């Protein structure tokens, strides 16, 4: 990165710090269906505000996923309810939100003059804040929050370190994705030194499954199919499967990697029959194929290597149509 760009990043961070120091009362929000980075960056910002003796509320339209219950402040991560709209906040900090709409219902807590600090790492972020700290080269939003705390010279403890490590671990797929930079590993190392328990967190977040998840995986593996040339592999999950295995839709997360990971496969697909009709399709590609083009042509979207869409029709019909589309795209 150029020297000018780095200076600009430092200016943005300084602005964000001023925004925090000048206010007394904050609302901290993130995106719907919060993932590890969304939860961790919300709590890490809460931890900073707590250290500074500020008033704050952390609210999300969807509550805290139970597996993050070990994090500092998880008990104060509130699920939005309409009576919260009665209290408005004029300083809001949004973390890990690529666009304003992803904040969801919590927006009803914003006053007409709300000043918004937008801290994020998604390259598609549309800079919806008054102050925008959007660093697309950061692996996770927690990386930016950590840099803020460091710049503010707040002494980091094990609670904060565990939040930061959790966000780094989950957004880099366990330090495996291409966003795992030397800086990510240096920050992670510092968090271990500050008391984060790396192997415990990896076990909890990357390895542990529920019985329902494993039974669902067994069904999905049993049904794995592949195209004649071996370039497309797919499997599916029905509404009945979820009931039979006592699993939830969230338990299907990661299933699409099984077809994608097979040697020779270029596109892996997971079909999920939805309770309210339609079929949700997750597409993953390995090398050359840009699955976002296919997803977009079917009314969905995403990235070149990870995309999705929702189709209408029976599961069988949707599977046949989508596989034909992908075959055509690979020709
Ligand atoms: Mn993130």
Short mmCIF file of N, CA, C and O and ligand atoms in Angstrom, two decimals, residues 31 35-38 41 96 120-122 139-142 167 171, ligand 1:
data_model
loop_
_atom_site.label_atom_id
_atom_site.label_comp_id
_atom_site.label_asym_id
_atom_site.label_seq_id
_atom_site.Cartn_x
_atom_site.Cartn_y
_atom_site.Cartn_z
N UNK A 31 -24.65 -6.59 11.53
CA UNK A 31 -25.60 -7.05 10.52
C UNK A 31 -26.50 -8.19 11.01
O UNK A 31 -26.23 -8.82 12.02
N UNK A 35 -22.32 -13.14 12.32
CA UNK A 35 -21.32 -14.21 12.32
C UNK A 35 -20.28 -13.90 13.40
O UNK A 35 -20.43 -12.96 14.17
N UNK A 36 -19.21 -14.69 13.43
CA UNK A 36 -18.20 -14.53 14.48
C UNK A 36 -17.58 -13.15 14.50
O UNK A 36 -17.35 -12.59 15.57
N UNK A 37 -17.32 -12.59 13.32
CA UNK A 37 -16.69 -11.27 13.26
C UNK A 37 -17.69 -10.18 13.68
O UNK A 37 -17.31 -9.24 14.39
N UNK A 38 -18.94 -10.30 13.27
CA UNK A 38 -19.96 -9.30 13.63
C UNK A 38 -20.15 -9.28 15.14
O UNK A 38 -20.15 -8.20 15.77
N UNK A 41 -16.75 -8.08 16.87
CA UNK A 41 -16.41 -6.66 16.72
C UNK A 41 -17.39 -5.79 17.50
O UNK A 41 -17.01 -4.76 18.05
N UNK A 96 -18.87 -4.25 10.78
CA UNK A 96 -18.97 -5.40 9.87
C UNK A 96 -20.22 -5.36 8.98
O UNK A 96 -20.66 -6.40 8.49
N UNK A 120 -15.77 -1.19 8.91
CA UNK A 120 -16.01 -2.41 8.13
C UNK A 120 -14.82 -2.76 7.24
O UNK A 120 -13.94 -1.93 7.00
N UNK A 121 -14.84 -4.00 6.73
CA UNK A 121 -13.76 -4.44 5.84
C UNK A 121 -14.29 -4.99 4.51
O UNK A 121 -13.51 -5.53 3.73
N UNK A 122 -15.60 -4.91 4.27
CA UNK A 122 -16.13 -5.41 3.00
C UNK A 122 -15.81 -4.43 1.87
O UNK A 122 -16.15 -3.26 1.96
N UNK A 139 -8.57 -8.36 7.22
CA UNK A 139 -9.19 -9.69 7.10
C UNK A 139 -10.54 -9.74 7.78
O UNK A 139 -11.42 -10.49 7.39
N UNK A 140 -10.68 -8.93 8.83
CA UNK A 140 -11.91 -8.96 9.63
C UNK A 140 -12.10 -7.57 10.22
O UNK A 140 -11.14 -6.81 10.36
N UNK A 141 -13.34 -7.26 10.62
CA UNK A 141 -13.59 -5.97 11.26
C UNK A 141 -12.85 -5.89 12.60
O UNK A 141 -12.36 -4.83 12.98
N UNK A 142 -12.72 -7.02 13.29
CA UNK A 142 -11.99 -6.99 14.57
C UNK A 142 -10.55 -6.51 14.42
O UNK A 142 -9.99 -5.94 15.35
N UNK A 167 -12.91 -13.24 16.06
CA UNK A 167 -13.24 -12.63 14.76
C UNK A 167 -12.22 -12.98 13.69
O UNK A 167 -12.57 -13.26 12.54
N UNK A 171 -13.32 -15.28 10.41
CA UNK A 171 -13.32 -14.64 9.09
C UNK A 171 -12.18 -15.12 8.18
O UNK A 171 -12.21 -14.86 6.98
MN1 LIG B 1 -16.25 -9.66 8.74
#
